[in-house]
Amino acid sequence: MIDRILVRYGDLLLKGKNRRRFVKMAQKRIAERIVNEAITLEPRHDRLYIVLNGEDEQEVIEALKTVSGLHSFSRVMKSPKDLEAIKHTALELARSTVKESDTFKIETKRADKTYPFGSTETSQAVAGYVIEHAKNLTADIFEPDKVLTVEVRQDGAYLFCGKEPLMGGFPVGTMGKGMVMMSGGIDSPVAAYYAMRKGIEVELVHFESTPYTSIESVQKVYDLAKVLARYTGGMRVKLHLVPFTDLHAKLLKEVPEPYIVTIMRRMMVRITDRFAALDHTPVLINGESVGQVASQTLDSIHVTQAVTNTPILRPLLAFDKEAIMNKAREIGTYDISIRPFEDCCTVYVPSQPSTSPRNYYADRYERRFDWNSLVENCVETIKTFDVTPTSEYDFASHGFTIDELFEEGTD
Ligand code: ATP
Ligand code: MG
């Protein structure tokens, strides 16, 4: 029976001086997700064993898929280090992992140099035994469908069949913090995921314009945050809701149509930036991908970035829509993102936004009204939710208007 999961760290092991810190953080992220008390962790120099002690392996594997910084895993059967025991274990493993139509090969790694048999000798003996006892299985040492690995180590032999990839990247929390601007769309949650994959601890900022936009669009963002919380440190994520309605209304009234989107983006960046500065957050992150919609041009990036020196990272910059959608499906955000509710960038905006905005005009139109106090007011009235994969908040039952929403509180 599979009794443990072998987890490999991959690139983390190349981190030189930081290696210990990175590996510790990866272990912490795993421990947070494996709440079961029966399961134990056996950390080794370059790998980690998760000992199942009879618990369900599938749940553990699902949890591992949400931990960045892990390279791959294998389902392992541990055996005593003597050849007869290894043969028996290999037979059991082969029976459960190799189909009749597949060919297999045994590969031995002899990490324990005191082990009395050579690698080839061990592989041959084990393969011979498997073929003899599982008559329907065929060996093929040149082009096998399945490779059964026998790793002989100091404390026993570890047998497994193949390995499967995990998230890669770095453990969340090893690279500092970023503020993700999150709409209810498909892209920004995927951008948040990629940031987390690179080890960034994210917080989410959403601009909400009820009653211009429906309360369901806020619910959507909350539900997206629940999914993203699976991947982040402590399995919780902060969602900051910005009451954007007043400023939104002002923009619609004061700004010439082609510049509404541009200036709305600049206001969102200013607010996120000021808010991020309160907690020394060094980068902002958004879901833009060049050319995806008419307003996502290099000129637009230029004019948006012009309002702050804080870098705005765009993890999806070079991705095509299809790749982003596939990733969204894989990480579990897609079905929520396509719920049919409008966010504030899809309603009350002009049909023809400028594709080549200029700072000169953006500055000029912004001088027409006192946006600074409105921006300040947004920053001051941000409402923060601490979201976990299982937390619940029903926005519809807490009122439809922005005032009600922000008066109610969450705790
Ligand atoms: P998404 O799928 O993330 O909504 P998009 O392709 O629809 O992206 P835009 O609507 O042009 O792109 O928005 C660009 C980016 O601006 C978004 O990816 C997001 O980072 C940010 N953004 C847009 N609307 C909001 C909002 N209401 N709250 C927070 N951020 C937003
Ligand atoms: Mg959008």
Tab-separated table of C-alpha atoms and ligand atoms in Angstrom:
chain	number	residue	atom	x	y	z
A	1	MET	CA	0.000	0.000	0.000
A	2	ILE	CA	1.158	3.557	-0.703
A	3	ASP	CA	2.315	4.712	2.698
A	4	ARG	CA	3.903	8.072	2.001
A	5	ILE	CA	4.204	10.901	-0.492
A	6	LEU	CA	7.655	12.016	-1.558
A	7	VAL	CA	7.844	15.768	-2.209
A	8	ARG	CA	10.751	17.311	-4.157
A	9	TYR	CA	11.751	20.958	-3.835
A	10	GLY	CA	13.392	21.550	-7.214
A	11	ASP	CA	14.763	25.094	-7.586
A	12	LEU	CA	14.549	25.835	-3.881
A	13	LEU	CA	17.645	23.766	-3.398
A	14	LEU	CA	19.604	26.213	-5.538
A	15	LYS	CA	18.910	29.109	-3.216
A	16	GLY	CA	22.313	29.033	-1.508
A	17	LYS	CA	22.207	30.963	1.751
A	18	ASN	CA	18.423	31.220	1.639
A	19	ARG	CA	17.845	27.567	1.076
A	20	ARG	CA	17.055	26.739	4.680
A	21	ARG	CA	14.559	29.577	4.962
A	22	PHE	CA	12.823	28.610	1.703
A	23	VAL	CA	12.588	24.945	2.618
A	24	LYS	CA	11.255	25.789	6.090
A	25	MET	CA	8.643	28.046	4.552
A	26	ALA	CA	7.578	25.321	2.093
A	27	GLN	CA	7.179	22.900	4.998
A	28	LYS	CA	5.145	25.444	6.909
A	29	ARG	CA	2.831	25.907	3.911
A	30	ILE	CA	2.351	22.134	3.693
A	31	ALA	CA	1.689	21.787	7.410
A	32	GLU	CA	-0.966	24.527	7.256
A	33	ARG	CA	-2.898	22.501	4.711
A	34	ILE	CA	-2.595	19.087	6.244
A	35	VAL	CA	-4.803	19.390	9.260
A	36	ASN	CA	-5.025	15.689	9.863
A	37	GLU	CA	-3.284	14.662	13.080
A	38	ALA	CA	-2.464	11.150	11.958
A	39	ILE	CA	-0.219	12.400	9.164
A	40	THR	CA	3.416	13.145	9.956
A	41	LEU	CA	6.160	14.942	8.056
A	42	GLU	CA	9.642	13.494	7.679
A	43	PRO	CA	11.913	16.226	6.374
A	44	ARG	CA	15.138	15.110	4.716
A	45	HIS	CA	18.039	17.072	3.325
A	46	ASP	CA	16.670	17.524	-0.226
A	47	ARG	CA	13.117	16.234	0.044
A	48	LEU	CA	10.168	15.687	2.328
A	49	TYR	CA	8.182	12.573	3.083
A	50	ILE	CA	4.583	12.905	4.099
A	51	VAL	CA	3.791	9.750	6.022
A	52	LEU	CA	0.123	8.895	5.587
A	53	ASN	CA	-0.337	6.519	8.511
A	54	GLY	CA	-3.388	5.095	6.790
A	55	GLU	CA	-4.915	8.435	5.766
A	56	ASP	CA	-6.245	9.215	2.301
A	57	GLU	CA	-3.444	10.096	-0.120
A	58	GLN	CA	-5.700	11.960	-2.537
A	59	GLU	CA	-6.553	14.670	-0.032
A	60	VAL	CA	-2.880	15.212	0.686
A	61	ILE	CA	-2.101	15.463	-3.020
A	62	GLU	CA	-4.864	18.018	-3.574
A	63	ALA	CA	-3.392	20.070	-0.744
A	64	LEU	CA	0.121	19.831	-2.207
A	65	LYS	CA	-1.164	21.212	-5.499
A	66	THR	CA	-1.851	24.506	-3.743
A	67	VAL	CA	1.646	24.942	-2.307
A	68	SER	CA	4.031	26.983	-4.421
A	69	GLY	CA	7.728	26.163	-4.257
A	70	LEU	CA	7.234	22.412	-4.629
A	71	HIS	CA	8.563	20.742	-7.744
A	72	SER	CA	7.015	17.279	-7.939
A	73	PHE	CA	5.683	14.378	-5.922
A	74	SER	CA	5.590	10.592	-6.057
A	75	ARG	CA	3.449	8.034	-4.292
A	76	VAL	CA	5.850	5.870	-2.339
A	77	MET	CA	5.930	2.431	-0.747
A	78	LYS	CA	8.675	2.061	1.832
A	79	SER	CA	10.261	-1.308	2.403
A	80	PRO	CA	13.004	-2.736	4.601
A	81	LYS	CA	16.353	-2.628	2.889
A	82	ASP	CA	16.775	-6.295	2.144
A	83	LEU	CA	16.395	-7.613	-1.359
A	84	GLU	CA	13.577	-10.053	-0.628
A	85	ALA	CA	11.462	-7.334	0.969
A	86	ILE	CA	12.193	-4.990	-1.941
A	87	LYS	CA	11.057	-7.647	-4.415
A	88	HIS	CA	7.751	-8.125	-2.600
A	89	THR	CA	7.125	-4.422	-2.409
A	90	ALA	CA	8.001	-3.929	-6.084
A	91	LEU	CA	5.544	-6.623	-7.069
A	92	GLU	CA	2.761	-4.978	-5.091
A	93	LEU	CA	3.625	-1.580	-6.572
A	94	ALA	CA	3.759	-2.982	-10.113
A	95	ARG	CA	0.392	-4.660	-9.701
A	96	SER	CA	-1.221	-1.428	-8.575
A	97	THR	CA	0.459	0.964	-11.027
A	98	VAL	CA	1.287	-0.897	-14.257
A	99	LYS	CA	-1.575	-1.795	-16.578
A	100	GLU	CA	-1.486	-5.040	-18.562
A	101	SER	CA	-0.986	-3.182	-21.804
A	102	ASP	CA	1.968	-1.204	-20.377
A	103	THR	CA	5.587	-2.261	-20.285
A	104	PHE	CA	7.767	-1.473	-17.290
A	105	LYS	CA	11.345	-1.165	-16.182
A	106	ILE	CA	12.947	-1.236	-12.755
A	107	GLU	CA	15.544	1.444	-12.012
A	108	THR	CA	17.616	1.327	-8.871
A	109	LYS	CA	19.317	4.274	-7.192
A	110	ARG	CA	21.806	3.261	-4.607
A	111	ALA	CA	22.100	6.257	-2.300
A	112	ASP	CA	23.335	4.015	0.515
A	113	LYS	CA	26.772	2.950	-0.615
A	114	THR	CA	26.959	0.211	2.032
A	115	TYR	CA	24.102	-1.679	0.379
A	116	PRO	CA	25.642	-4.998	-0.713
A	117	PHE	CA	24.100	-5.258	-4.201
A	118	GLY	CA	24.836	-3.066	-7.220
A	119	SER	CA	22.104	-1.032	-8.929
A	120	THR	CA	21.932	-3.166	-12.060
A	121	GLU	CA	22.042	-6.337	-10.035
A	122	THR	CA	19.157	-5.122	-7.866
A	123	SER	CA	17.089	-3.954	-10.842
A	124	GLN	CA	17.539	-7.296	-12.594
A	125	ALA	CA	16.671	-9.327	-9.528
A	126	VAL	CA	13.581	-7.234	-8.782
A	127	ALA	CA	12.382	-7.171	-12.417
A	128	GLY	CA	12.859	-10.952	-12.663
A	129	TYR	CA	10.748	-11.459	-9.563
A	130	VAL	CA	7.973	-9.139	-10.800
A	131	ILE	CA	7.810	-10.841	-14.212
A	132	GLU	CA	7.754	-14.255	-12.612
A	133	HIS	CA	4.867	-13.402	-10.272
A	134	ALA	CA	2.819	-10.967	-12.312
A	135	LYS	CA	2.626	-13.015	-15.457
A	136	ASN	CA	0.649	-10.441	-17.399
A	137	LEU	CA	3.323	-7.722	-17.067
A	138	THR	CA	6.110	-7.258	-19.608
A	139	ALA	CA	9.446	-5.591	-19.054
A	140	ASP	CA	11.047	-3.298	-21.619
A	141	ILE	CA	14.290	-1.692	-20.596
A	142	PHE	CA	14.597	0.550	-23.655
A	143	GLU	CA	11.185	2.148	-24.019
A	144	PRO	CA	9.138	1.331	-20.949
A	145	ASP	CA	5.708	2.902	-20.417
A	146	LYS	CA	6.292	2.942	-16.678
A	147	VAL	CA	9.499	3.219	-14.667
A	148	LEU	CA	9.471	1.777	-11.167
A	149	THR	CA	12.205	3.361	-9.120
A	150	VAL	CA	13.859	1.671	-6.172
A	151	GLU	CA	15.813	4.125	-4.049
A	152	VAL	CA	17.977	2.401	-1.506
A	153	ARG	CA	18.729	4.784	1.348
A	154	GLN	CA	20.223	4.472	4.832
A	155	ASP	CA	16.894	3.961	6.535
A	156	GLY	CA	15.146	1.761	3.992
A	157	ALA	CA	14.153	1.335	0.372
A	158	TYR	CA	11.691	3.743	-1.223
A	159	LEU	CA	9.754	2.504	-4.237
A	160	PHE	CA	7.639	4.610	-6.551
A	161	CYS	CA	6.297	4.720	-10.070
A	162	GLY	CA	6.922	8.022	-11.866
A	163	LYS	CA	6.465	11.537	-10.588
A	164	GLU	CA	3.903	14.275	-11.133
A	165	PRO	CA	4.510	18.018	-11.287
A	166	LEU	CA	3.476	20.450	-8.565
A	167	MET	CA	3.129	24.245	-8.694
A	168	GLY	CA	6.819	25.150	-8.894
A	169	GLY	CA	7.945	28.692	-8.105
A	170	PHE	CA	8.725	29.737	-4.525
A	171	PRO	CA	6.822	29.362	-1.253
A	172	VAL	CA	4.363	32.176	-0.604
A	173	GLY	CA	5.857	34.604	1.865
A	174	THR	CA	9.474	34.319	0.772
A	175	MET	CA	9.313	37.284	-1.608
A	176	GLY	CA	7.489	40.021	0.252
A	177	LYS	CA	4.078	41.452	-0.413
A	178	GLY	CA	2.096	42.735	-3.393
A	179	MET	CA	-1.275	44.447	-3.706
A	180	VAL	CA	-3.362	42.867	-6.463
A	181	MET	CA	-5.996	44.981	-8.156
A	182	MET	CA	-8.739	42.470	-8.596
A	183	SER	CA	-11.833	42.887	-10.716
A	184	GLY	CA	-14.373	40.088	-11.029
A	185	GLY	CA	-12.949	39.142	-14.426
A	186	ILE	CA	-10.954	36.164	-15.581
A	187	ASP	CA	-7.535	37.770	-15.689
A	188	SER	CA	-6.770	39.402	-12.382
A	189	PRO	CA	-7.351	36.262	-10.248
A	190	VAL	CA	-4.922	34.420	-12.528
A	191	ALA	CA	-2.448	37.290	-12.134
A	192	ALA	CA	-2.814	36.910	-8.351
A	193	TYR	CA	-2.143	33.190	-8.676
A	194	TYR	CA	1.053	33.731	-10.662
A	195	ALA	CA	2.246	36.307	-8.151
A	196	MET	CA	1.671	33.818	-5.327
A	197	ARG	CA	3.420	31.136	-7.332
A	198	LYS	CA	6.497	33.344	-7.332
A	199	GLY	CA	6.398	33.582	-3.553
A	200	ILE	CA	4.578	36.921	-3.233
A	201	GLU	CA	2.102	37.238	-0.383
A	202	VAL	CA	-0.817	39.017	-1.992
A	203	GLU	CA	-3.609	41.206	-0.714
A	204	LEU	CA	-6.562	41.919	-2.966
A	205	VAL	CA	-8.061	45.318	-3.676
A	206	HIS	CA	-11.426	45.598	-5.377
A	207	PHE	CA	-13.146	48.798	-6.461
A	208	GLU	CA	-16.817	48.474	-6.087
A	209	SER	CA	-19.471	50.824	-7.372
A	210	THR	CA	-22.786	49.642	-5.993
A	211	PRO	CA	-25.468	50.550	-6.810
A	212	TYR	CA	-24.079	51.282	-10.303
A	213	THR	CA	-22.921	47.716	-10.321
A	214	SER	CA	-24.787	44.864	-8.701
A	215	ILE	CA	-24.016	43.497	-5.273
A	216	GLU	CA	-23.501	40.132	-6.973
A	217	SER	CA	-20.343	41.476	-8.543
A	218	VAL	CA	-18.958	42.057	-5.056
A	219	GLN	CA	-20.032	38.557	-4.054
A	220	LYS	CA	-18.161	37.261	-7.065
A	221	VAL	CA	-14.960	38.946	-5.959
A	222	TYR	CA	-15.385	37.572	-2.447
A	223	ASP	CA	-15.874	34.074	-3.858
A	224	LEU	CA	-12.784	34.490	-6.032
A	225	ALA	CA	-10.845	35.514	-2.934
A	226	LYS	CA	-11.999	32.267	-1.262
A	227	VAL	CA	-10.459	30.269	-4.095
A	228	LEU	CA	-7.236	32.278	-4.045
A	229	ALA	CA	-6.992	31.830	-0.271
A	230	ARG	CA	-6.234	28.151	-0.919
A	231	TYR	CA	-2.888	29.099	-2.380
A	232	THR	CA	-1.673	31.723	-0.008
A	233	GLY	CA	0.118	31.862	3.337
A	234	GLY	CA	-1.961	30.712	6.290
A	235	MET	CA	-4.677	29.851	3.727
A	236	ARG	CA	-6.186	33.284	4.156
A	237	VAL	CA	-6.140	36.398	2.083
A	238	LYS	CA	-7.105	39.979	2.807
A	239	LEU	CA	-9.739	41.416	0.522
A	240	HIS	CA	-9.987	45.204	0.605
A	241	LEU	CA	-13.194	46.655	-0.802
A	242	VAL	CA	-12.918	50.235	-1.948
A	243	PRO	CA	-16.160	52.229	-2.078
A	244	PHE	CA	-15.603	53.732	-5.491
A	245	THR	CA	-19.127	54.944	-6.281
A	246	ASP	CA	-18.690	58.672	-5.600
A	247	LEU	CA	-15.464	58.949	-7.504
A	248	HIS	CA	-16.890	56.804	-10.285
A	249	ALA	CA	-19.885	59.129	-10.587
A	250	LYS	CA	-17.609	62.146	-10.651
A	251	LEU	CA	-15.510	60.672	-13.456
A	252	LEU	CA	-18.580	59.935	-15.551
A	253	LYS	CA	-19.684	63.544	-15.108
A	254	GLU	CA	-16.397	65.406	-15.548
A	255	VAL	CA	-14.177	63.398	-17.879
A	256	PRO	CA	-14.542	63.371	-21.682
A	257	GLU	CA	-15.711	59.967	-22.827
A	258	PRO	CA	-12.556	58.614	-24.468
A	259	TYR	CA	-10.563	59.269	-21.285
A	260	ILE	CA	-12.947	57.802	-18.719
A	261	VAL	CA	-11.286	54.389	-18.673
A	262	THR	CA	-7.810	55.889	-18.580
A	263	ILE	CA	-8.565	58.217	-15.721
A	264	MET	CA	-10.548	55.587	-13.861
A	265	ARG	CA	-7.469	53.349	-14.011
A	266	ARG	CA	-5.255	56.181	-12.809
A	267	MET	CA	-7.567	56.781	-9.855
A	268	MET	CA	-7.577	53.071	-9.008
A	269	VAL	CA	-3.803	53.053	-9.092
A	270	ARG	CA	-3.543	56.163	-6.900
A	271	ILE	CA	-5.882	54.678	-4.321
A	272	THR	CA	-4.213	51.260	-4.325
A	273	ASP	CA	-0.823	52.913	-4.138
A	274	ARG	CA	-1.681	55.127	-1.182
A	275	PHE	CA	-3.291	52.240	0.603
A	276	ALA	CA	-0.347	49.913	-0.120
A	277	ALA	CA	2.074	52.515	1.236
A	278	LEU	CA	0.363	52.367	4.639
A	279	ASP	CA	1.781	48.893	5.067
A	280	HIS	CA	5.033	49.242	3.091
A	281	THR	CA	3.852	47.087	0.214
A	282	PRO	CA	6.439	47.580	-2.533
A	283	VAL	CA	4.534	46.501	-5.661
A	284	LEU	CA	1.090	46.644	-7.210
A	285	ILE	CA	-0.123	43.838	-9.483
A	286	ASN	CA	-2.841	43.822	-12.117
A	287	GLY	CA	-4.307	41.490	-14.727
A	288	GLU	CA	-3.471	43.413	-17.868
A	289	SER	CA	-2.260	41.590	-20.930
A	290	VAL	CA	-1.033	43.716	-23.788
A	291	GLY	CA	-3.502	43.991	-26.632
A	292	GLN	CA	-6.185	41.904	-25.008
A	293	VAL	CA	-8.752	44.659	-25.058
A	294	ALA	CA	-8.530	47.858	-27.022
A	295	SER	CA	-7.636	49.854	-23.923
A	296	GLN	CA	-4.681	47.650	-22.927
A	297	THR	CA	-2.007	49.306	-25.005
A	298	LEU	CA	1.521	50.402	-24.205
A	299	ASP	CA	0.363	54.020	-24.244
A	300	SER	CA	-2.290	53.119	-21.723
A	301	ILE	CA	0.280	51.371	-19.511
A	302	HIS	CA	2.470	54.456	-19.778
A	303	VAL	CA	-0.265	56.870	-18.762
A	304	THR	CA	-1.472	54.632	-15.920
A	305	GLN	CA	2.002	54.077	-14.533
A	306	ALA	CA	2.696	57.828	-14.708
A	307	VAL	CA	0.742	58.482	-11.496
A	308	THR	CA	3.111	56.507	-9.270
A	309	ASN	CA	6.705	55.384	-8.933
A	310	THR	CA	5.548	52.133	-7.357
A	311	PRO	CA	6.065	49.367	-9.903
A	312	ILE	CA	2.895	47.824	-11.296
A	313	LEU	CA	3.626	44.188	-12.104
A	314	ARG	CA	1.650	42.520	-14.876
A	315	PRO	CA	2.163	38.768	-14.611
A	316	LEU	CA	-0.102	38.133	-17.633
A	317	LEU	CA	1.530	40.664	-19.910
A	318	ALA	CA	2.623	38.169	-22.538
A	319	PHE	CA	-0.068	35.504	-22.154
A	320	ASP	CA	-2.758	34.804	-24.716
A	321	LYS	CA	-6.365	34.748	-23.574
A	322	GLU	CA	-6.726	31.030	-24.092
A	323	ALA	CA	-3.759	30.241	-21.858
A	324	ILE	CA	-5.163	32.539	-19.178
A	325	MET	CA	-8.559	30.869	-19.411
A	326	ASN	CA	-7.028	27.414	-19.136
A	327	LYS	CA	-5.090	28.475	-16.072
A	328	ALA	CA	-8.244	29.966	-14.559
A	329	ARG	CA	-9.987	26.611	-15.023
A	330	GLU	CA	-7.074	24.763	-13.493
A	331	ILE	CA	-6.870	26.944	-10.374
A	332	GLY	CA	-10.642	27.000	-9.897
A	333	THR	CA	-11.493	30.658	-10.569
A	334	TYR	CA	-12.977	30.378	-14.059
A	335	ASP	CA	-16.543	29.392	-13.184
A	336	ILE	CA	-16.803	32.256	-10.714
A	337	SER	CA	-15.255	34.779	-13.111
A	338	ILE	CA	-17.772	34.040	-15.843
A	339	ARG	CA	-20.803	34.588	-13.652
A	340	PRO	CA	-22.748	37.224	-15.525
A	341	PHE	CA	-22.425	40.318	-13.355
A	342	GLU	CA	-20.903	43.596	-14.360
A	343	ASP	CA	-17.982	45.163	-12.598
A	344	CYS	CA	-17.268	48.833	-12.744
A	345	CYS	CA	-15.086	48.578	-15.816
A	346	THR	CA	-17.808	47.001	-17.897
A	347	VAL	CA	-20.682	49.369	-17.171
A	348	TYR	CA	-20.855	53.116	-17.408
A	349	VAL	CA	-17.809	53.270	-19.576
A	350	PRO	CA	-17.630	54.595	-23.129
A	351	SER	CA	-17.805	52.225	-26.031
A	352	GLN	CA	-14.752	53.828	-27.594
A	353	PRO	CA	-11.995	54.331	-25.012
A	354	SER	CA	-8.847	56.013	-26.217
A	355	THR	CA	-6.264	53.455	-27.283
A	356	SER	CA	-3.457	55.979	-27.314
A	357	PRO	CA	-4.012	58.190	-24.293
A	358	ARG	CA	-1.489	60.902	-23.427
A	359	ASN	CA	-0.366	62.163	-20.040
A	360	TYR	CA	-0.916	65.715	-21.201
A	361	TYR	CA	-4.648	65.188	-21.686
A	362	ALA	CA	-5.103	62.933	-18.702
A	363	ASP	CA	-3.478	65.590	-16.472
A	364	ARG	CA	-5.551	68.312	-18.063
A	365	TYR	CA	-8.875	66.520	-17.596
A	366	GLU	CA	-8.013	65.617	-14.050
A	367	ARG	CA	-7.392	69.273	-13.205
A	368	ARG	CA	-11.055	69.958	-13.920
A	369	PHE	CA	-12.240	68.567	-10.592
A	370	ASP	CA	-10.989	67.971	-7.075
A	371	TRP	CA	-10.237	64.280	-7.224
A	372	ASN	CA	-7.706	64.305	-4.421
A	373	SER	CA	-10.217	64.462	-1.583
A	374	LEU	CA	-12.317	61.763	-3.240
A	375	VAL	CA	-9.253	59.537	-3.557
A	376	GLU	CA	-8.342	60.194	0.061
A	377	ASN	CA	-11.885	59.382	1.112
A	378	CYS	CA	-11.719	56.056	-0.744
A	379	VAL	CA	-8.487	55.134	1.026
A	380	GLU	CA	-9.938	56.016	4.400
A	381	THR	CA	-13.144	54.046	3.969
A	382	ILE	CA	-11.676	50.817	2.646
A	383	LYS	CA	-13.319	47.835	4.245
A	384	THR	CA	-11.159	44.762	4.819
A	385	PHE	CA	-12.347	41.160	4.865
A	386	ASP	CA	-10.192	38.303	6.050
A	387	VAL	CA	-11.066	35.525	3.632
A	388	THR	CA	-10.344	31.789	3.982
A	389	PRO	CA	-11.370	28.954	1.651
A	390	THR	CA	-14.362	28.244	3.875
A	391	SER	CA	-15.377	31.684	5.095
A	392	GLU	CA	-18.809	32.946	4.123
A	393	TYR	CA	-20.273	36.373	3.620
A	394	ASP	CA	-23.593	36.940	1.942
A	395	PHE	CA	-23.549	40.427	0.504
A	396	ALA	CA	-27.111	40.398	-0.791
A	397	SER	CA	-28.529	39.840	2.681
A	398	HIS	CA	-26.370	42.622	4.074
A	399	GLY	CA	-27.896	45.299	1.896
A	400	PHE	CA	-27.677	46.521	-1.615
A	401	THR	CA	-26.359	50.012	-1.286
A	402	ILE	CA	-22.840	51.015	-0.624
A	403	ASP	CA	-23.800	52.784	2.611
A	404	GLU	CA	-25.526	49.776	4.039
A	405	LEU	CA	-22.726	47.554	2.931
A	406	PHE	CA	-20.064	49.593	4.596
A	407	GLU	CA	-22.027	50.338	7.738
A	408	GLU	CA	-22.805	46.707	8.479
A	409	GLY	CA	-19.255	45.575	9.120
A	410	THR	CA	-18.187	42.018	8.851
A	411	ASP	CA	-17.354	40.660	12.218
B	1	ATP	P1	-9.875	41.235	-15.681
B	1	ATP	O1	-10.231	39.967	-16.396
B	1	ATP	O2	-8.903	41.056	-14.570
B	1	ATP	O3	-11.083	42.020	-15.285
B	1	ATP	P2	-9.674	42.744	-18.085
B	1	ATP	O4	-9.004	42.077	-19.222
B	1	ATP	O5	-11.151	42.781	-18.028
B	1	ATP	O6	-9.089	42.100	-16.751
B	1	ATP	P3	-9.665	45.610	-17.652
B	1	ATP	O7	-11.096	45.656	-17.354
B	1	ATP	O8	-9.087	46.486	-18.702
B	1	ATP	O9	-9.087	44.182	-18.012
B	1	ATP	O10	-8.863	45.871	-16.319
B	1	ATP	C1	-7.484	45.783	-16.295
B	1	ATP	C2	-7.029	45.489	-14.892
B	1	ATP	O11	-7.421	46.550	-14.029
B	1	ATP	C3	-7.646	44.242	-14.279
B	1	ATP	O12	-6.970	43.068	-14.651
B	1	ATP	C4	-7.523	44.542	-12.815
B	1	ATP	O13	-6.206	44.273	-12.362
B	1	ATP	C5	-7.765	46.035	-12.760
B	1	ATP	N1	-9.180	46.314	-12.474
B	1	ATP	C6	-10.171	46.554	-13.344
B	1	ATP	N2	-11.339	46.764	-12.699
B	1	ATP	C7	-11.085	46.637	-11.389
B	1	ATP	C8	-11.873	46.735	-10.185
B	1	ATP	N3	-13.170	46.984	-10.219
B	1	ATP	N4	-11.240	46.547	-9.009
B	1	ATP	C9	-9.930	46.287	-8.960
B	1	ATP	N5	-9.154	46.186	-10.036
B	1	ATP	C10	-9.706	46.356	-11.238
B	2	MG	MG	-12.398	43.089	-16.445
